[in-house]
Coordinates of C-alpha atoms in Angstrom, one line a residue:
M1 CA -65.3 48.6 118.8
T2 CA -65.7 50.8 121.6
R3 CA -66.6 49.5 125.4
L4 CA -69.6 50.6 125.9
Q5 CA -70.5 48.6 122.8
L6 CA -68.4 45.5 123.4
S7 CA -71.1 46.1 126.9
L8 CA -73.6 46.2 124.6
F9 CA -72.9 43.4 122.5
S10 CA -71.2 40.9 124.2
P11 CA -73.8 38.3 124.1
S12 CA -72.4 37.0 127.9
K13 CA -73.9 40.6 129.8
P14 CA -76.7 42.1 127.6
L15 CA -77.8 45.2 129.3
W16 CA -81.5 44.4 128.9
W17 CA -82.2 47.1 131.0
L18 CA -81.3 49.5 128.8
G19 CA -83.2 47.6 126.3
I20 CA -86.1 48.0 128.0
A21 CA -86.0 52.3 128.8
L22 CA -85.3 52.3 124.9
S23 CA -88.6 50.2 124.6
L24 CA -90.4 51.5 126.6
G25 CA -89.4 56.1 126.1
V26 CA -91.1 54.4 122.1
G27 CA -94.1 53.4 123.8
L28 CA -93.8 55.9 125.2
G29 CA -94.1 57.9 121.6
L30 CA -96.4 55.9 119.7
F31 CA -99.1 56.3 122.1
T32 CA -98.2 60.4 122.3
V33 CA -98.2 60.2 118.5
A34 CA -101.1 58.3 118.4
T35 CA -102.9 60.7 120.9
R36 CA -102.1 63.4 119.1
S37 CA -103.5 62.4 115.5
V38 CA -106.8 61.0 117.6
E39 CA -107.2 65.0 118.7
S40 CA -106.1 66.5 115.1
E41 CA -108.1 65.0 112.8
A42 CA -111.2 64.2 115.4
R43 CA -110.3 68.9 116.5
T44 CA -109.8 69.3 112.0
R45 CA -113.7 66.9 111.3
F46 CA -115.5 69.4 113.9
H47 CA -114.1 72.7 112.3
N48 CA -115.7 71.3 109.0
Q49 CA -118.3 70.3 110.1
A50 CA -118.4 73.5 111.6
R51 CA -117.9 75.3 109.0
N52 CA -120.4 73.6 106.7
T53 CA -123.2 74.3 109.6
Q54 CA -121.6 78.0 109.0
F55 CA -122.8 78.0 105.1
N56 CA -125.9 76.8 105.7
I57 CA -126.6 79.2 107.3
N58 CA -125.5 81.9 105.7
T59 CA -126.9 79.7 102.5
S60 CA -130.1 79.8 104.5
I61 CA -130.2 84.0 105.1
K62 CA -129.7 84.7 101.4
A63 CA -132.6 82.3 100.8
Y64 CA -135.0 84.7 102.9
T65 CA -133.3 87.6 100.8
D66 CA -134.0 86.6 98.0
V67 CA -137.4 85.6 99.4
L68 CA -137.1 88.8 100.6
R69 CA -136.9 89.9 96.8
A70 CA -139.0 88.1 95.1
A71 CA -142.2 89.2 97.5
A72 CA -140.2 93.0 96.5
S73 CA -141.1 92.9 92.7
Y74 CA -144.2 90.6 93.2
F75 CA -145.8 93.8 94.3
Q76 CA -143.5 96.5 91.8
A77 CA -144.6 94.9 88.8
G78 CA -146.7 97.1 87.8
G79 CA -150.1 94.8 88.9
E80 CA -152.6 95.9 92.0
V81 CA -151.5 93.8 95.7
T82 CA -154.7 93.0 97.4
R83 CA -154.9 91.1 100.3
Q84 CA -156.7 88.0 97.9
T85 CA -153.0 88.4 95.8
F86 CA -150.6 88.4 98.6
H87 CA -152.6 85.2 100.5
R88 CA -151.6 83.1 97.2
Y89 CA -148.7 84.8 96.7
V90 CA -147.1 83.7 100.2
Q91 CA -149.3 80.3 100.2
G92 CA -147.4 78.6 97.0
L93 CA -144.3 80.4 98.6
D94 CA -145.0 76.7 101.0
L95 CA -143.4 78.4 104.0
E96 CA -143.4 76.0 106.1
H97 CA -141.5 73.0 104.0
N98 CA -139.4 75.8 102.6
Y99 CA -138.7 78.2 104.3
P100 CA -139.4 77.3 107.9
A101 CA -137.6 79.6 110.3
I102 CA -140.1 82.5 108.4
D103 CA -143.1 83.5 110.5
N104 CA -144.2 86.2 108.0
I105 CA -144.8 87.7 104.8
N106 CA -145.9 91.7 105.2
F107 CA -146.1 94.8 103.8
A108 CA -146.0 98.4 106.1
E109 CA -147.3 101.8 104.2
Y110 CA -145.5 104.5 104.4
Y111 CA -147.1 107.8 105.1
T112 CA -146.6 111.4 107.1
D113 CA -148.8 112.7 109.5
E114 CA -151.1 115.3 107.4
Q115 CA -151.7 111.9 104.9
R116 CA -152.1 109.5 107.9
P117 CA -156.0 110.2 107.8
A118 CA -156.8 109.2 103.7
A119 CA -154.6 106.1 104.4
E120 CA -156.5 104.8 107.6
A121 CA -159.8 106.1 105.4
R122 CA -158.3 103.3 103.1
Q123 CA -158.1 99.9 105.2
R124 CA -161.6 101.6 106.6
Q125 CA -162.6 100.7 103.5
L126 CA -161.6 97.8 103.3
T127 CA -163.7 94.4 104.1
D128 CA -162.4 90.8 104.8
K129 CA -163.4 87.7 107.0
L130 CA -159.9 86.9 107.4
Y131 CA -159.0 90.5 108.4
P132 CA -160.0 92.8 111.9
T133 CA -161.0 95.5 111.9
Y134 CA -158.3 98.3 111.2
R135 CA -156.6 100.3 114.5
L136 CA -153.7 102.2 114.1
H137 CA -151.5 101.1 117.0
P138 CA -149.4 102.3 119.4
E139 CA -152.0 105.4 119.5
G140 CA -149.9 108.9 119.2
K141 CA -148.8 111.6 116.4
R142 CA -145.6 110.7 114.7
P143 CA -143.3 112.5 111.4
E144 CA -144.0 109.5 110.4
Y145 CA -145.7 105.8 110.8
A146 CA -145.1 102.5 108.7
V147 CA -147.8 100.2 109.5
L148 CA -148.1 96.8 109.2
T149 CA -151.6 96.5 106.2
L150 CA -150.8 92.9 104.9
I151 CA -149.3 90.0 107.0
E152 CA -149.3 86.7 105.2
P153 CA -150.0 84.1 107.3
L154 CA -152.4 85.8 109.4
E155 CA -153.4 83.9 111.8
G156 CA -151.8 84.1 114.8
F157 CA -150.4 87.6 113.9
G158 CA -154.0 89.4 113.1
D159 CA -153.0 92.1 116.1
R160 CA -150.2 92.9 114.1
Y161 CA -152.7 94.6 111.7
G162 CA -152.6 98.8 111.8
L163 CA -149.1 98.3 113.5
D164 CA -146.6 101.2 113.1
I165 CA -143.3 99.6 113.4
A166 CA -141.8 102.7 112.8
A167 CA -142.6 103.7 116.7
R168 CA -139.7 102.3 117.9
P169 CA -136.5 104.9 118.1
G170 CA -134.0 102.6 116.7
V171 CA -136.1 100.6 113.9
A172 CA -137.6 103.8 112.6
G173 CA -134.5 104.7 111.9
A174 CA -133.4 101.7 110.3
L175 CA -136.8 102.0 107.4
F176 CA -136.3 105.1 106.9
S177 CA -132.6 104.7 106.1
A178 CA -133.0 102.5 103.5
R179 CA -136.1 104.1 102.2
D180 CA -133.5 106.3 101.2
Q181 CA -130.6 105.1 100.3
G182 CA -133.3 102.0 98.2
A183 CA -130.7 99.6 100.2
L184 CA -132.3 96.3 101.8
S185 CA -132.8 96.9 105.7
S186 CA -132.1 94.9 109.4
S187 CA -132.1 97.0 112.5
G188 CA -130.7 93.6 113.7
Q189 CA -132.9 94.7 117.0
P190 CA -134.2 91.3 118.2
I191 CA -137.4 90.9 117.8
P192 CA -141.0 88.9 120.1
L193 CA -142.3 85.5 118.2
R194 CA -146.3 84.1 117.7
S195 CA -145.4 81.5 116.6
A196 CA -143.1 80.3 119.8
P197 CA -142.7 83.6 122.4
S198 CA -138.7 82.1 124.0
H199 CA -137.5 82.1 119.9
V200 CA -135.6 85.2 119.2
G201 CA -136.7 86.9 116.1
M202 CA -135.1 89.3 113.4
A203 CA -136.4 91.3 110.5
M204 CA -135.4 92.0 107.2
R205 CA -137.2 95.0 105.2
I206 CA -136.9 96.6 101.8
P207 CA -138.3 99.4 99.9
I208 CA -141.4 100.0 97.6
Y209 CA -141.5 103.3 95.3
R210 CA -144.8 103.8 92.6
N211 CA -143.2 102.7 89.2
G212 CA -142.6 105.8 86.5
M213 CA -141.6 107.6 89.8
P214 CA -137.7 109.1 89.3
I215 CA -135.3 107.3 92.8
T216 CA -132.0 109.6 92.0
N217 CA -131.9 111.1 95.5
V218 CA -132.5 111.3 98.7
A219 CA -135.9 113.6 97.9
E220 CA -136.6 111.3 94.6
R221 CA -137.2 108.6 97.2
R222 CA -138.9 110.6 99.3
L223 CA -141.6 111.1 97.6
A224 CA -142.0 107.5 95.5
C225 CA -141.9 105.4 98.2
I226 CA -145.0 103.2 99.4
G227 CA -143.9 101.0 102.1
S228 CA -141.7 98.6 102.2
V229 CA -142.0 94.3 102.7
G230 CA -140.7 92.6 104.4
L231 CA -139.7 89.6 107.1
G232 CA -140.3 88.1 110.8
F233 CA -138.1 84.1 111.1
S234 CA -137.2 82.7 114.1
V235 CA -133.4 82.3 114.5
P236 CA -133.4 79.3 116.8
R237 CA -135.0 77.3 113.5
L238 CA -132.7 79.2 111.8
V239 CA -130.3 77.5 113.6
D240 CA -131.7 74.3 114.4
V241 CA -132.7 73.7 110.1
A242 CA -128.8 74.5 110.1
L243 CA -128.1 71.8 112.3
G244 CA -130.5 69.1 111.0
E245 CA -126.6 67.8 109.5
M246 CA -124.1 68.2 112.3
P247 CA -123.2 64.4 112.1
V248 CA -122.6 64.5 115.8
S249 CA -125.8 66.2 118.7
A250 CA -123.8 66.6 121.5
V251 CA -122.9 70.1 119.6
R252 CA -123.6 73.0 121.1
V253 CA -124.1 76.4 119.8
V254 CA -124.1 80.0 120.5
L255 CA -125.2 82.9 118.5
R256 CA -125.0 86.6 119.5
D257 CA -124.2 90.2 117.6
S258 CA -121.6 92.3 118.3
S259 CA -121.9 94.4 116.0
S260 CA -123.0 97.0 118.5
I261 CA -120.1 99.3 119.2
G262 CA -120.0 99.7 123.3
R263 CA -123.1 97.4 124.2
A264 CA -122.7 94.7 125.1
A265 CA -123.2 90.9 123.0
T266 CA -126.8 90.5 122.4
L267 CA -127.4 86.4 122.9
L268 CA -129.8 85.2 119.8
F269 CA -128.8 81.8 120.7
D270 CA -128.0 78.8 122.8
S271 CA -128.5 75.1 121.4
Q272 CA -127.4 74.0 125.5
P273 CA -128.2 77.0 128.0
N274 CA -127.9 75.3 130.8
M275 CA -124.4 73.1 130.7
P276 CA -121.5 75.0 132.0
G277 CA -118.6 76.4 129.6
A278 CA -116.5 75.1 127.7
D279 CA -113.0 73.4 129.6
S280 CA -110.3 71.8 127.9
G281 CA -111.9 68.5 127.9
H282 CA -114.3 70.3 124.8
F283 CA -113.0 71.4 121.3
V284 CA -114.0 75.0 120.6
T285 CA -113.7 77.5 117.5
E286 CA -115.5 80.7 116.4
L287 CA -117.4 81.6 113.2
P288 CA -118.3 84.5 112.3
I289 CA -121.9 85.1 110.5
Q290 CA -122.4 87.8 108.0
F291 CA -126.1 89.8 108.2
H292 CA -126.7 92.6 106.4
G293 CA -123.8 94.5 107.4
R294 CA -123.4 93.2 110.9
T295 CA -121.5 90.2 112.2
W296 CA -122.5 88.2 114.6
H297 CA -120.7 85.4 116.4
A298 CA -120.8 82.4 116.1
Q299 CA -118.8 79.3 118.7
F300 CA -118.9 75.8 118.6
S301 CA -118.3 73.4 121.4
V302 CA -118.5 69.4 122.0
P303 CA -116.4 67.0 124.1
K304 CA -114.0 66.1 122.7
R305 CA -115.4 62.2 123.0
A306 CA -118.9 62.6 121.3
L307 CA -116.0 62.6 118.1
Y308 CA -113.9 59.8 118.9
S309 CA -114.7 56.4 117.8
N310 CA -114.8 53.1 119.6
F311 CA -111.0 52.3 117.8
D312 CA -110.3 55.9 117.8
Q313 CA -110.8 56.1 122.1
Y314 CA -108.6 52.4 121.8
L315 CA -105.7 53.6 119.4
P316 CA -103.4 55.3 121.5
A317 CA -102.9 52.0 123.7
L318 CA -103.0 50.3 121.1
A319 CA -100.0 52.1 119.6
G320 CA -98.4 52.3 122.0
S321 CA -98.2 48.4 123.5
M322 CA -96.9 47.8 119.8
G323 CA -94.3 50.1 119.5
F324 CA -92.7 49.0 123.2
G325 CA -92.7 45.5 121.3
A326 CA -91.3 46.2 118.0
S327 CA -89.1 48.0 120.2
V328 CA -88.1 44.6 122.2
L329 CA -88.2 42.0 119.9
I330 CA -85.8 45.0 117.8
Y331 CA -83.6 45.3 120.5
A332 CA -83.3 41.8 120.9
L333 CA -82.5 41.2 116.8
F334 CA -79.9 44.4 117.7
I335 CA -78.2 41.4 120.2
T336 CA -78.4 39.2 118.2
L337 CA -76.8 40.2 115.0
A338 CA -73.9 41.9 117.1
S339 CA -72.3 39.6 117.0
S340 CA -70.9 38.7 113.9
R341 CA -71.3 43.2 113.2
R342 CA -67.9 42.5 111.5
R343 CA -68.1 40.2 109.4
A344 CA -70.7 42.5 107.9
V345 CA -68.4 44.4 108.2
K346 CA -66.1 43.0 106.4
L347 CA -68.2 41.6 104.1
A348 CA -69.8 45.1 103.3
R349 CA -66.3 46.6 102.5
A350 CA -65.1 43.4 100.5
M351 CA -68.4 44.2 98.7
T352 CA -68.0 47.7 98.1
R353 CA -64.5 47.4 96.8
E354 CA -65.6 45.3 93.7
L355 CA -69.3 47.2 93.1
R356 CA -66.6 50.3 93.0
D357 CA -64.1 48.6 90.7
S358 CA -66.6 47.6 88.4
Q359 CA -68.1 50.4 88.5
A360 CA -64.7 51.9 87.1
R361 CA -64.6 49.9 84.6
L362 CA -67.8 50.3 83.5
Q363 CA -66.8 54.5 82.9
L364 CA -64.7 53.2 80.5
S365 CA -65.0 51.7 78.9
H366 CA -68.8 53.6 78.4
H367 CA -66.0 55.9 77.9
R368 CA -64.0 53.9 74.9
L369 CA -66.8 53.1 73.6
R370 CA -68.1 57.0 73.1
R371 CA -64.5 57.4 72.3
L372 CA -65.0 55.3 69.5
A373 CA -67.6 55.2 68.7
A374 CA -66.9 59.6 67.8
H375 CA -64.3 58.2 66.0
A376 CA -66.3 56.2 64.2
D377 CA -68.5 59.0 63.6
H378 CA -65.4 61.3 62.1
I379 CA -64.5 58.8 59.7
K380 CA -67.5 58.3 58.7
E381 CA -68.1 62.1 58.0
E382 CA -64.2 62.5 57.1
E383 CA -65.3 59.6 54.2
R384 CA -68.4 61.4 53.2
K385 CA -67.5 64.4 52.2
R386 CA -64.4 62.8 50.4
I387 CA -66.9 61.1 47.7
A388 CA -68.6 64.2 47.0
R389 CA -65.6 65.7 46.4
E390 CA -64.9 63.2 44.2
I391 CA -68.0 62.4 42.6
H392 CA -68.4 66.1 42.4
D393 CA -65.2 66.6 40.5
D394 CA -64.4 63.0 38.8
L395 CA -68.0 62.5 37.5
G396 CA -68.8 66.1 37.7
Q397 CA -67.2 67.5 35.7
N398 CA -67.5 64.4 33.2
L399 CA -70.9 64.5 32.8
L400 CA -70.8 68.3 32.5
A401 CA -68.6 67.4 29.6
L402 CA -70.7 64.9 28.0
R403 CA -74.1 67.2 28.1
I404 CA -72.3 70.5 26.7
E405 CA -71.8 67.9 23.8
A406 CA -75.0 66.7 24.1
D407 CA -75.7 70.0 23.5
I408 CA -73.8 70.8 20.7
L409 CA -75.4 68.0 19.3
A410 CA -78.4 68.8 19.7
T411 CA -78.2 71.9 18.4
R412 CA -76.6 71.2 14.8
T413 CA -78.4 68.4 14.2
E414 CA -81.7 70.1 15.0
K415 CA -82.8 71.4 11.6
T416 CA -80.5 68.9 9.4
H417 CA -81.1 65.4 11.1
P418 CA -84.9 65.6 12.7
R419 CA -84.6 61.6 14.3
L420 CA -81.0 62.1 15.5
H421 CA -82.4 66.3 16.7
A422 CA -84.9 64.4 19.1
R423 CA -82.5 61.9 19.9
A424 CA -79.8 64.4 21.0
R425 CA -82.7 65.7 23.3
A426 CA -84.1 63.4 25.0
T427 CA -80.1 62.5 25.7
L428 CA -79.6 66.5 27.2
H429 CA -82.4 64.9 29.3
Q430 CA -81.6 62.2 30.6
I431 CA -78.0 63.9 31.3
D432 CA -80.0 66.5 33.4
N433 CA -81.5 64.0 35.6
T434 CA -78.4 62.3 36.0
I435 CA -76.8 66.1 37.3
R436 CA -79.6 66.4 39.9
S437 CA -79.8 62.8 41.3
V438 CA -75.6 63.2 41.7
R439 CA -76.1 66.8 42.9
Q440 CA -78.6 65.3 45.3
I441 CA -76.1 62.1 46.5
I442 CA -73.7 64.9 46.9
N443 CA -76.2 66.8 48.9
D444 CA -77.1 63.8 51.2
L445 CA -73.0 62.5 51.7
R446 CA -72.9 66.1 52.5
P447 CA -73.6 69.0 51.2
N448 CA -71.1 72.1 49.5
V449 CA -73.2 74.5 51.6
L450 CA -71.6 73.9 54.5
D451 CA -67.8 75.2 53.3
L452 CA -69.9 78.9 53.5
G453 CA -71.3 78.7 56.5
L454 CA -73.1 77.3 59.0
S455 CA -75.3 79.8 58.6
A456 CA -75.7 79.1 54.8
A457 CA -76.0 75.1 55.6
V458 CA -79.0 75.8 57.5
E459 CA -80.9 78.4 55.6
W460 CA -80.8 75.1 52.5
Q461 CA -82.0 72.9 55.3
I462 CA -84.5 74.7 55.7
A463 CA -85.6 75.7 52.1
Q464 CA -84.5 71.8 51.5
F465 CA -87.3 70.4 54.5
R466 CA -90.0 73.6 52.9
L467 CA -90.0 72.1 49.6
R468 CA -90.2 68.5 51.2
S469 CA -92.8 68.1 52.6
G470 CA -94.5 72.2 52.1
I471 CA -94.2 73.2 56.5
K472 CA -94.1 76.7 56.7
C473 CA -90.6 77.0 58.5
E474 CA -89.1 79.9 60.0
F475 CA -84.9 81.0 60.9
T476 CA -84.0 83.6 63.1
E477 CA -80.5 84.3 63.7
D478 CA -77.8 86.8 64.8
A479 CA -75.5 88.1 62.5
V480 CA -72.5 86.7 64.8
A481 CA -74.4 82.7 64.4
D482 CA -71.2 81.1 62.9
H483 CA -68.6 83.5 63.2
G484 CA -65.3 81.2 64.6
V485 CA -67.4 77.9 64.6
D486 CA -65.3 74.8 63.1
D487 CA -66.2 72.4 60.8
H488 CA -66.6 69.3 63.2
C489 CA -69.3 71.3 66.1
A490 CA -71.3 72.8 62.1
T491 CA -71.3 69.5 60.6
A492 CA -72.6 68.2 63.8
F493 CA -75.5 70.9 63.8
F494 CA -76.8 70.4 60.6
R495 CA -76.4 67.0 60.7
V496 CA -78.9 67.4 64.3
L497 CA -80.7 69.3 62.2
Q498 CA -81.4 67.2 59.3
E499 CA -82.5 64.2 62.3
S500 CA -85.1 67.0 64.0
L501 CA -87.0 68.8 60.8
S502 CA -86.1 64.4 59.9
N503 CA -88.7 63.5 62.7
I504 CA -90.4 66.0 62.1
H505 CA -92.0 65.7 58.5
Q506 CA -92.4 61.7 59.9
H507 CA -94.2 61.6 62.9
A508 CA -95.1 65.0 64.3
S509 CA -98.2 66.2 62.0
A510 CA -97.3 69.7 62.2
T511 CA -97.7 72.5 60.6
M512 CA -95.0 74.7 61.9
V513 CA -91.5 75.1 62.8
R514 CA -89.0 77.6 64.1
V515 CA -84.9 77.5 64.7
E516 CA -83.3 80.1 65.4
L517 CA -79.5 79.4 66.1
H518 CA -77.0 82.3 67.9
Q519 CA -74.1 82.7 69.2
S520 CA -73.0 84.1 73.0
H521 CA -71.4 84.1 76.1
G522 CA -69.3 81.5 73.9
M523 CA -71.8 78.8 73.6
L524 CA -73.2 78.5 69.9
R525 CA -76.9 78.1 70.6
M526 CA -79.4 76.4 67.9
T527 CA -83.6 75.3 68.9
I528 CA -86.0 73.7 67.1
S529 CA -89.8 73.7 68.4
D530 CA -93.0 72.8 66.7
N531 CA -96.8 72.8 66.9
G532 CA -97.1 68.5 66.3
I533 CA -98.5 65.8 69.0
G534 CA -95.0 65.5 70.8
I535 CA -93.0 62.5 71.7
N536 CA -94.8 60.2 73.2
T537 CA -92.0 59.1 76.0
A538 CA -92.8 55.1 75.0
S539 CA -92.2 56.5 71.1
R540 CA -89.0 58.0 72.4
H541 CA -87.4 54.9 73.7
K542 CA -88.8 52.3 71.2
A543 CA -86.0 50.2 71.2
G544 CA -83.7 50.2 67.9
S545 CA -84.8 53.9 67.4
F546 CA -81.8 56.1 67.4
G547 CA -83.0 58.9 66.3
L548 CA -83.0 61.5 69.6
V549 CA -79.8 59.5 71.6
G550 CA -77.7 60.2 68.0
I551 CA -78.2 64.2 68.6
E552 CA -78.1 62.8 72.6
E553 CA -74.8 61.6 71.4
R554 CA -73.4 63.9 69.3
I555 CA -73.9 67.3 71.1
S556 CA -72.6 65.3 74.3
L557 CA -69.0 64.5 72.8
L558 CA -69.3 68.8 72.1
G559 CA -69.0 69.1 75.8
G560 CA -72.2 70.8 75.2
N561 CA -75.5 70.2 76.0
C562 CA -78.6 69.2 75.3
S563 CA -82.4 69.3 76.1
I564 CA -85.4 67.5 74.5
T565 CA -88.6 68.5 76.3
S566 CA -92.3 67.3 74.8
L567 CA -96.1 68.6 75.2
A568 CA -98.7 66.0 74.9
H569 CA -100.8 67.7 71.6
G570 CA -98.1 70.5 73.1
G571 CA -95.3 70.8 70.3
T572 CA -91.6 69.4 70.5
T573 CA -89.2 71.7 71.3
V574 CA -85.3 70.1 71.0
S575 CA -82.5 72.3 72.4
I576 CA -79.1 72.1 71.6
A577 CA -75.7 74.4 72.7
V578 CA -72.4 74.5 72.4
P579 CA -69.2 75.8 73.4
V580 CA -67.7 77.7 70.6
G581 CA -63.2 76.5 70.0
Y582 CA -64.1 73.3 72.1
R583 CA -62.0 70.5 70.8
V584 CA -62.7 67.0 70.5
A585 CA -59.4 65.1 71.5
P586 CA -58.6 62.1 68.8
A587 CA -59.2 58.5 69.1
D588 CA -56.2 56.8 70.3
D589 CA -55.8 54.2 69.1
M590 CA -53.5 52.3 71.9
R591 CA -55.8 53.1 74.1
L592 CA -59.5 51.5 72.4
S593 CA -57.5 48.8 71.7
A594 CA -55.9 48.6 75.6

């Protein structure tokens, strides 16, 4: 131990001042982290609330636009729109409850100076107690007019009847440009509102064309246009409705239109006009709002403390004090336990050595068991091969000779001894069944087709699988798939294929199996995939189930790797790969018995 460690851990002279200093640092750090966390959470909450308000404003603008388009469709439906029908239509919208920011919906008739006398005569012929006497205003001659002839609700807007809204150059440009383009328009210029003179209002209009007339170009649109339907809405009421869902009442919203190039932004709304600007004690965020080609900027600000709960206000101090107290306790515990450090280190080292020794012995035991298993598997395969060959050479030849004798007997007794001939034919049939059984036993022990190579064995096994299960099975291989593959490797691949196809037949409920065998870059690879129900994780590790474990062990003993992937209702894929020419070291009986 160093001198500093001795001085720190000496029971007679512990450095308490160092513990106090560290505890103060930890407490201060936790106080800072808690402060920033509370502020960050409040900022995020405020930003989300501002985005909700932005979404509500955009949604309201879209709803008012839909009301305008619906009114335009009403005018172009084909029937005559009178003052009474227009009144009933707007009354059915229930603007006060459904669209509280809308002031009125109106229709402006378009005509030229030459058409003006006829248009004014039509208006004067209409008699309605609700509408005042028609008078075009402002007076004066202009090339084109856009005169308000229908207004709902009319109460409070009677003097607008006969108003030429195209008298203002900026409005006229937007109106007639929309007429020529056949699109919805808004001049973007604030308009006064009768319901609240101090409020800023906005207007939107959409042109109306005569039914049946072409409107494919500007000239045709000008000729077919009869007017436009529009509505005016209060920007403050629009924002107030959107702010109604804001849980914090101290939020200030300033809405400006900054779309005009070269001009200062136009103030549209300020929820707290008498309040000073936001400072470092406020959260501020600015979000854009699109209004038919114009961009409004909504600035949201709120005092930070308005978003803090009582718990948030005390959390930093609580975190700092708890950090200081916990650090003091930990430091005291550290000093108390320091005297036993050497014993603990010594004990830990002894335990580490014992653990490493145990791990080494376990690894050695595991290695021996794997070698023993490989040796046992090798002996089993060799014994299968030996038994299969003995059955083939001895029993197979004897059965073949017996069949020949039975066939000769059946042939010679066919005409002279019918009953003996029948018994001979039955014996011949029984011998054929026995031969088939012997062949099946030989193939179960070790198929002779393995002597022809891995590719031939795989094709034979797939053919047997198709015949036994009726499941469609595809096999693809390259030209050198089994080149240089020894008998041990071929047998392992064949057994893996057998086990996989058996699992598919018994458990997968598959309708399609695909087997691929390739050799590249010194690696022999085989992939077996199906479109069945997949492997349940619990079933894969079920006690007493060694099929998949056997596959992995066979490939591991060959120095290769095995991958078994499965998706629920997505099938299973078994992929194996081993180096070509890999030789398994023979089992050493002396080492295994050591």
